[in-house]
Amino acid sequence: MPRIKPWLTFTEWGQKYGDIAHIEVLGRHIIVLNSAKAAMEMLDSKSILYSGRPVLPMAGELVGWKDSLPFLPYGDLFRQHRRNFHRVIGSRAGMDVYNVVEEVETHRFLKRVLAKPDQLQEYIRHTAGAVILRISHGYEVKENNDPFIDLADRVVANASQATAPGAFMVDILPFLANVPTWFPGAGFKCLAHEWHEALEEMVSAPHKFVKDQMADGTAPMSFTSNLLEGCDMSAEEDHAVKWSAISMYGGGSDTTVSAIYSFFLAMTLFPDVQRKAQAEIDAAVGPDRLPTFADRDSLPYIAALVKEVHRWNIVIPTGFPHCVTEDDIHDGYYIPKGSLVIPNVWFMLNDPRTYVDPSQFNPERFLAKDGKEPETDPRTACFGFGRRICPGLHLADASIWISIVMSLAVFDISKVVENGVEITPEVEPLPLGTISHPKPFKCSITPRSATALGLIEQDADY
């Protein structure tokens, strides 16, 4: 199993062996899907068979993520978690009640970037965490060194490392979970213990914060308070609410950071796209106010730009593995029960058979033009498949949209010039982890005008 950028090796296998490739690692069957068609035929159309999750000894058992939604086996508890999500943020209309949260926190992001544009990635991470913690637990983060943000960022980064394909031998040889910590090569157990302690604190502390506020009658509306309100919950139901909320943070924070950071990279490299997007905002919104969600339907180019962000930088290039719950025969192939199925989402969204010139950042591929149909919406693949599709996709899409439209309304993003030389950023993902982040890069971020500067400096409060 490749450890470094496995999606590129998977792509080579697809080109050599076809859309469905099989490898066997120490008795474990692994199926790699290299086309959206194969993924939809198996993971969508046969979701009753392909909605299981493999037991991941490192991340699930040793670190402790087994109770979170992405790791739950398909069954009653999984469906309960999904119902929790659907009840609160399961639709675009359901997300509308949190529009003010998104708009205020993004406005605060603009202020931070204006003050210190060289700390762009840090501020994207802070804002993504602030939005999700406000929605999940009604918690308003501190401007600097917030304890929940710092802890949560650490926990999510640990999870990305723990779930990377082939990163830990214990995922291939589960019996290694039982070896003592002094055993040669068992350093992963010390790491897992450290990560487990941080995860337990992150799960329990915000939940207790909400329950204490509800007892005092001061709890703002949030995902957690909504689910707890007016219910005499059993310990099991309370546990499900607690882990549903942390699943929201774990699934939405780091992924959103990657997407928004890649947007700034794309604007640095493709100035023509930036100018077209800004022209649409200027025409539809005008220069005298910041865009809001009320403008969403009048900005089709921005909608296409958001789709291209999803396609151009694939946040989870190899998806999250499914597990086959019963033997299956698919397209003449025997798929044994217990097989891991890995969708190579990176290639699906970079397949030249589906996307013209896929390395180019071109939002217009998603607009009907000159009688041509738009290219395939990347959200059919990037948010997962079947019954395992991301339940927070409306939250993710809203967060990315408002960050993009507000940033373009007031900022010009361009290449940095150092000693008279223009620096062109490299399009290169960091090599490790389930969640792919662009390699850090430099860019220039400046207000578009004095009017834009005034809009940024306005108060941003609830």
PDB file of N, CA and C in Angstrom, residues 414-457:
ATOM      1  N   SER A 414      -3.023  38.365  -5.146  1.00  0.00           N
ATOM      2  CA  SER A 414      -2.052  38.300  -6.243  1.00  0.00           C
ATOM      3  C   SER A 414      -0.742  37.684  -5.770  1.00  0.00           C
ATOM      4  N   LYS A 415       0.175  37.504  -6.723  1.00  0.00           N
ATOM      5  CA  LYS A 415       1.479  36.948  -6.396  1.00  0.00           C
ATOM      6  C   LYS A 415       2.311  37.965  -5.614  1.00  0.00           C
ATOM      7  N   VAL A 416       3.132  37.463  -4.733  1.00  0.00           N
ATOM      8  CA  VAL A 416       4.061  38.299  -3.976  1.00  0.00           C
ATOM      9  C   VAL A 416       5.243  38.654  -4.861  1.00  0.00           C
ATOM     10  N   VAL A 417       5.744  39.879  -4.730  1.00  0.00           N
ATOM     11  CA  VAL A 417       6.966  40.297  -5.415  1.00  0.00           C
ATOM     12  C   VAL A 417       8.055  40.502  -4.372  1.00  0.00           C
ATOM     13  N   GLU A 418       9.154  39.742  -4.506  1.00  0.00           N
ATOM     14  CA  GLU A 418      10.281  39.850  -3.578  1.00  0.00           C
ATOM     15  C   GLU A 418      11.541  40.198  -4.345  1.00  0.00           C
ATOM     16  N   ASN A 419      12.159  41.316  -3.958  1.00  0.00           N
ATOM     17  CA  ASN A 419      13.377  41.792  -4.629  1.00  0.00           C
ATOM     18  C   ASN A 419      13.163  41.935  -6.136  1.00  0.00           C
ATOM     19  N   GLY A 420      11.967  42.445  -6.482  1.00  0.00           N
ATOM     20  CA  GLY A 420      11.663  42.677  -7.888  1.00  0.00           C
ATOM     21  C   GLY A 420      11.277  41.440  -8.670  1.00  0.00           C
ATOM     22  N   VAL A 421      11.204  40.300  -7.985  1.00  0.00           N
ATOM     23  CA  VAL A 421      10.880  39.043  -8.665  1.00  0.00           C
ATOM     24  C   VAL A 421       9.515  38.544  -8.195  1.00  0.00           C
ATOM     25  N   GLU A 422       8.642  38.246  -9.147  1.00  0.00           N
ATOM     26  CA  GLU A 422       7.313  37.723  -8.832  1.00  0.00           C
ATOM     27  C   GLU A 422       7.429  36.241  -8.457  1.00  0.00           C
ATOM     28  N   ILE A 423       6.870  35.884  -7.299  1.00  0.00           N
ATOM     29  CA  ILE A 423       6.954  34.505  -6.801  1.00  0.00           C
ATOM     30  C   ILE A 423       5.682  33.751  -7.186  1.00  0.00           C
ATOM     31  N   THR A 424       5.852  32.705  -7.995  1.00  0.00           N
ATOM     32  CA  THR A 424       4.707  31.877  -8.387  1.00  0.00           C
ATOM     33  C   THR A 424       4.589  30.685  -7.458  1.00  0.00           C
ATOM     34  N   PRO A 425       3.492  30.572  -6.719  1.00  0.00           N
ATOM     35  CA  PRO A 425       3.336  29.434  -5.791  1.00  0.00           C
ATOM     36  C   PRO A 425       3.299  28.101  -6.529  1.00  0.00           C
ATOM     37  N   GLU A 426       3.735  27.075  -5.837  1.00  0.00           N
ATOM     38  CA  GLU A 426       3.714  25.724  -6.370  1.00  0.00           C
ATOM     39  C   GLU A 426       2.382  25.062  -6.017  1.00  0.00           C
ATOM     40  N   VAL A 427       1.794  24.382  -6.987  1.00  0.00           N
ATOM     41  CA  VAL A 427       0.568  23.624  -6.718  1.00  0.00           C
ATOM     42  C   VAL A 427       0.992  22.227  -6.291  1.00  0.00           C
ATOM     43  N   GLU A 428       1.079  22.022  -4.991  1.00  0.00           N
ATOM     44  CA  GLU A 428       1.615  20.778  -4.457  1.00  0.00           C
ATOM     45  C   GLU A 428       0.962  20.486  -3.118  1.00  0.00           C
ATOM     46  N   PRO A 429       0.269  19.356  -2.989  1.00  0.00           N
ATOM     47  CA  PRO A 429      -0.339  19.030  -1.703  1.00  0.00           C
ATOM     48  C   PRO A 429       0.694  18.496  -0.722  1.00  0.00           C
ATOM     49  N   LEU A 430       0.449  18.700   0.559  1.00  0.00           N
ATOM     50  CA  LEU A 430       1.278  18.049   1.568  1.00  0.00           C
ATOM     51  C   LEU A 430       1.076  16.540   1.454  1.00  0.00           C
ATOM     52  N   PRO A 431       2.128  15.748   1.675  1.00  0.00           N
ATOM     53  CA  PRO A 431       2.082  14.339   1.284  1.00  0.00           C
ATOM     54  C   PRO A 431       1.310  13.400   2.196  1.00  0.00           C
ATOM     55  N   LEU A 432       1.148  13.739   3.489  1.00  0.00           N
ATOM     56  CA  LEU A 432       0.603  12.769   4.441  1.00  0.00           C
ATOM     57  C   LEU A 432      -0.757  13.197   4.978  1.00  0.00           C
ATOM     58  N   GLY A 433      -1.522  12.229   5.456  1.00  0.00           N
ATOM     59  CA  GLY A 433      -2.810  12.518   6.079  1.00  0.00           C
ATOM     60  C   GLY A 433      -3.968  12.219   5.144  1.00  0.00           C
ATOM     61  N   THR A 434      -5.117  11.896   5.741  1.00  0.00           N
ATOM     62  CA  THR A 434      -6.322  11.639   4.949  1.00  0.00           C
ATOM     63  C   THR A 434      -6.795  12.915   4.262  1.00  0.00           C
ATOM     64  N   ILE A 435      -6.701  14.049   4.990  1.00  0.00           N
ATOM     65  CA  ILE A 435      -7.125  15.341   4.448  1.00  0.00           C
ATOM     66  C   ILE A 435      -5.927  16.017   3.786  1.00  0.00           C
ATOM     67  N   SER A 436      -6.094  16.383   2.539  1.00  0.00           N
ATOM     68  CA  SER A 436      -5.005  16.974   1.755  1.00  0.00           C
ATOM     69  C   SER A 436      -5.044  18.495   1.844  1.00  0.00           C
ATOM     70  N   HIS A 437      -3.925  19.086   2.217  1.00  0.00           N
ATOM     71  CA  HIS A 437      -3.800  20.542   2.284  1.00  0.00           C
ATOM     72  C   HIS A 437      -2.774  21.019   1.265  1.00  0.00           C
ATOM     73  N   PRO A 438      -3.039  22.163   0.612  1.00  0.00           N
ATOM     74  CA  PRO A 438      -2.004  22.716  -0.250  1.00  0.00           C
ATOM     75  C   PRO A 438      -0.747  23.041   0.555  1.00  0.00           C
ATOM     76  N   LYS A 439       0.383  22.859  -0.073  1.00  0.00           N
ATOM     77  CA  LYS A 439       1.650  23.248   0.535  1.00  0.00           C
ATOM     78  C   LYS A 439       1.607  24.744   0.824  1.00  0.00           C
ATOM     79  N   PRO A 440       2.101  25.206   2.001  1.00  0.00           N
ATOM     80  CA  PRO A 440       2.064  26.637   2.315  1.00  0.00           C
ATOM     81  C   PRO A 440       2.680  27.492   1.199  1.00  0.00           C
ATOM     82  N   PHE A 441       2.060  28.626   0.956  1.00  0.00           N
ATOM     83  CA  PHE A 441       2.510  29.501  -0.133  1.00  0.00           C
ATOM     84  C   PHE A 441       2.354  30.962   0.298  1.00  0.00           C
ATOM     85  N   LYS A 442       3.016  31.836  -0.418  1.00  0.00           N
ATOM     86  CA  LYS A 442       2.911  33.276  -0.171  1.00  0.00           C
ATOM     87  C   LYS A 442       2.002  33.900  -1.213  1.00  0.00           C
ATOM     88  N   CYS A 443       1.201  34.881  -0.768  1.00  0.00           N
ATOM     89  CA  CYS A 443       0.418  35.672  -1.704  1.00  0.00           C
ATOM     90  C   CYS A 443       0.227  37.070  -1.130  1.00  0.00           C
ATOM     91  N   SER A 444      -0.123  38.000  -1.980  1.00  0.00           N
ATOM     92  CA  SER A 444      -0.393  39.379  -1.560  1.00  0.00           C
ATOM     93  C   SER A 444      -1.906  39.566  -1.458  1.00  0.00           C
ATOM     94  N   ILE A 445      -2.360  40.087  -0.321  1.00  0.00           N
ATOM     95  CA  ILE A 445      -3.792  40.321  -0.105  1.00  0.00           C
ATOM     96  C   ILE A 445      -3.973  41.769   0.314  1.00  0.00           C
ATOM     97  N   THR A 446      -4.622  42.565  -0.528  1.00  0.00           N
ATOM     98  CA  THR A 446      -4.780  43.998  -0.253  1.00  0.00           C
ATOM     99  C   THR A 446      -6.224  44.425  -0.508  1.00  0.00           C
ATOM    100  N   PRO A 447      -6.714  45.461   0.204  1.00  0.00           N
ATOM    101  CA  PRO A 447      -8.069  45.956  -0.054  1.00  0.00           C
ATOM    102  C   PRO A 447      -8.204  46.454  -1.486  1.00  0.00           C
ATOM    103  N   ARG A 448      -9.359  46.215  -2.087  1.00  0.00           N
ATOM    104  CA  ARG A 448      -9.577  46.610  -3.477  1.00  0.00           C
ATOM    105  C   ARG A 448      -9.701  48.119  -3.637  1.00  0.00           C
ATOM    106  N   SER A 449     -10.166  48.809  -2.597  1.00  0.00           N
ATOM    107  CA  SER A 449     -10.411  50.248  -2.687  1.00  0.00           C
ATOM    108  C   SER A 449     -10.582  50.802  -1.288  1.00  0.00           C
ATOM    109  N   ALA A 450     -10.680  52.117  -1.216  1.00  0.00           N
ATOM    110  CA  ALA A 450     -10.951  52.751   0.077  1.00  0.00           C
ATOM    111  C   ALA A 450     -12.335  52.342   0.586  1.00  0.00           C
ATOM    112  N   THR A 451     -13.290  52.185  -0.341  1.00  0.00           N
ATOM    113  CA  THR A 451     -14.634  51.745   0.050  1.00  0.00           C
ATOM    114  C   THR A 451     -14.592  50.337   0.638  1.00  0.00           C
ATOM    115  N   ALA A 452     -13.832  49.462  -0.014  1.00  0.00           N
ATOM    116  CA  ALA A 452     -13.687  48.082   0.485  1.00  0.00           C
ATOM    117  C   ALA A 452     -13.040  48.075   1.862  1.00  0.00           C
ATOM    118  N   LEU A 453     -12.050  48.930   2.046  1.00  0.00           N
ATOM    119  CA  LEU A 453     -11.394  49.033   3.351  1.00  0.00           C
ATOM    120  C   LEU A 453     -12.397  49.435   4.439  1.00  0.00           C
ATOM    121  N   GLY A 454     -13.273  50.360   4.087  1.00  0.00           N
ATOM    122  CA  GLY A 454     -14.297  50.791   5.032  1.00  0.00           C
ATOM    123  C   GLY A 454     -15.251  49.674   5.402  1.00  0.00           C
ATOM    124  N   LEU A 455     -15.619  48.846   4.411  1.00  0.00           N
ATOM    125  CA  LEU A 455     -16.510  47.727   4.687  1.00  0.00           C
ATOM    126  C   LEU A 455     -15.855  46.707   5.633  1.00  0.00           C
ATOM    127  N   ILE A 456     -14.570  46.455   5.428  1.00  0.00           N
ATOM    128  CA  ILE A 456     -13.851  45.515   6.296  1.00  0.00           C
ATOM    129  C   ILE A 456     -13.819  46.038   7.735  1.00  0.00           C
ATOM    130  N   GLU A 457     -13.609  47.336   7.874  1.00  0.00           N
ATOM    131  CA  GLU A 457     -13.397  47.918   9.202  1.00  0.00           C
ATOM    132  C   GLU A 457     -14.685  48.175   9.981  1.00  0.00           C
TER     133      GLU A 457
END
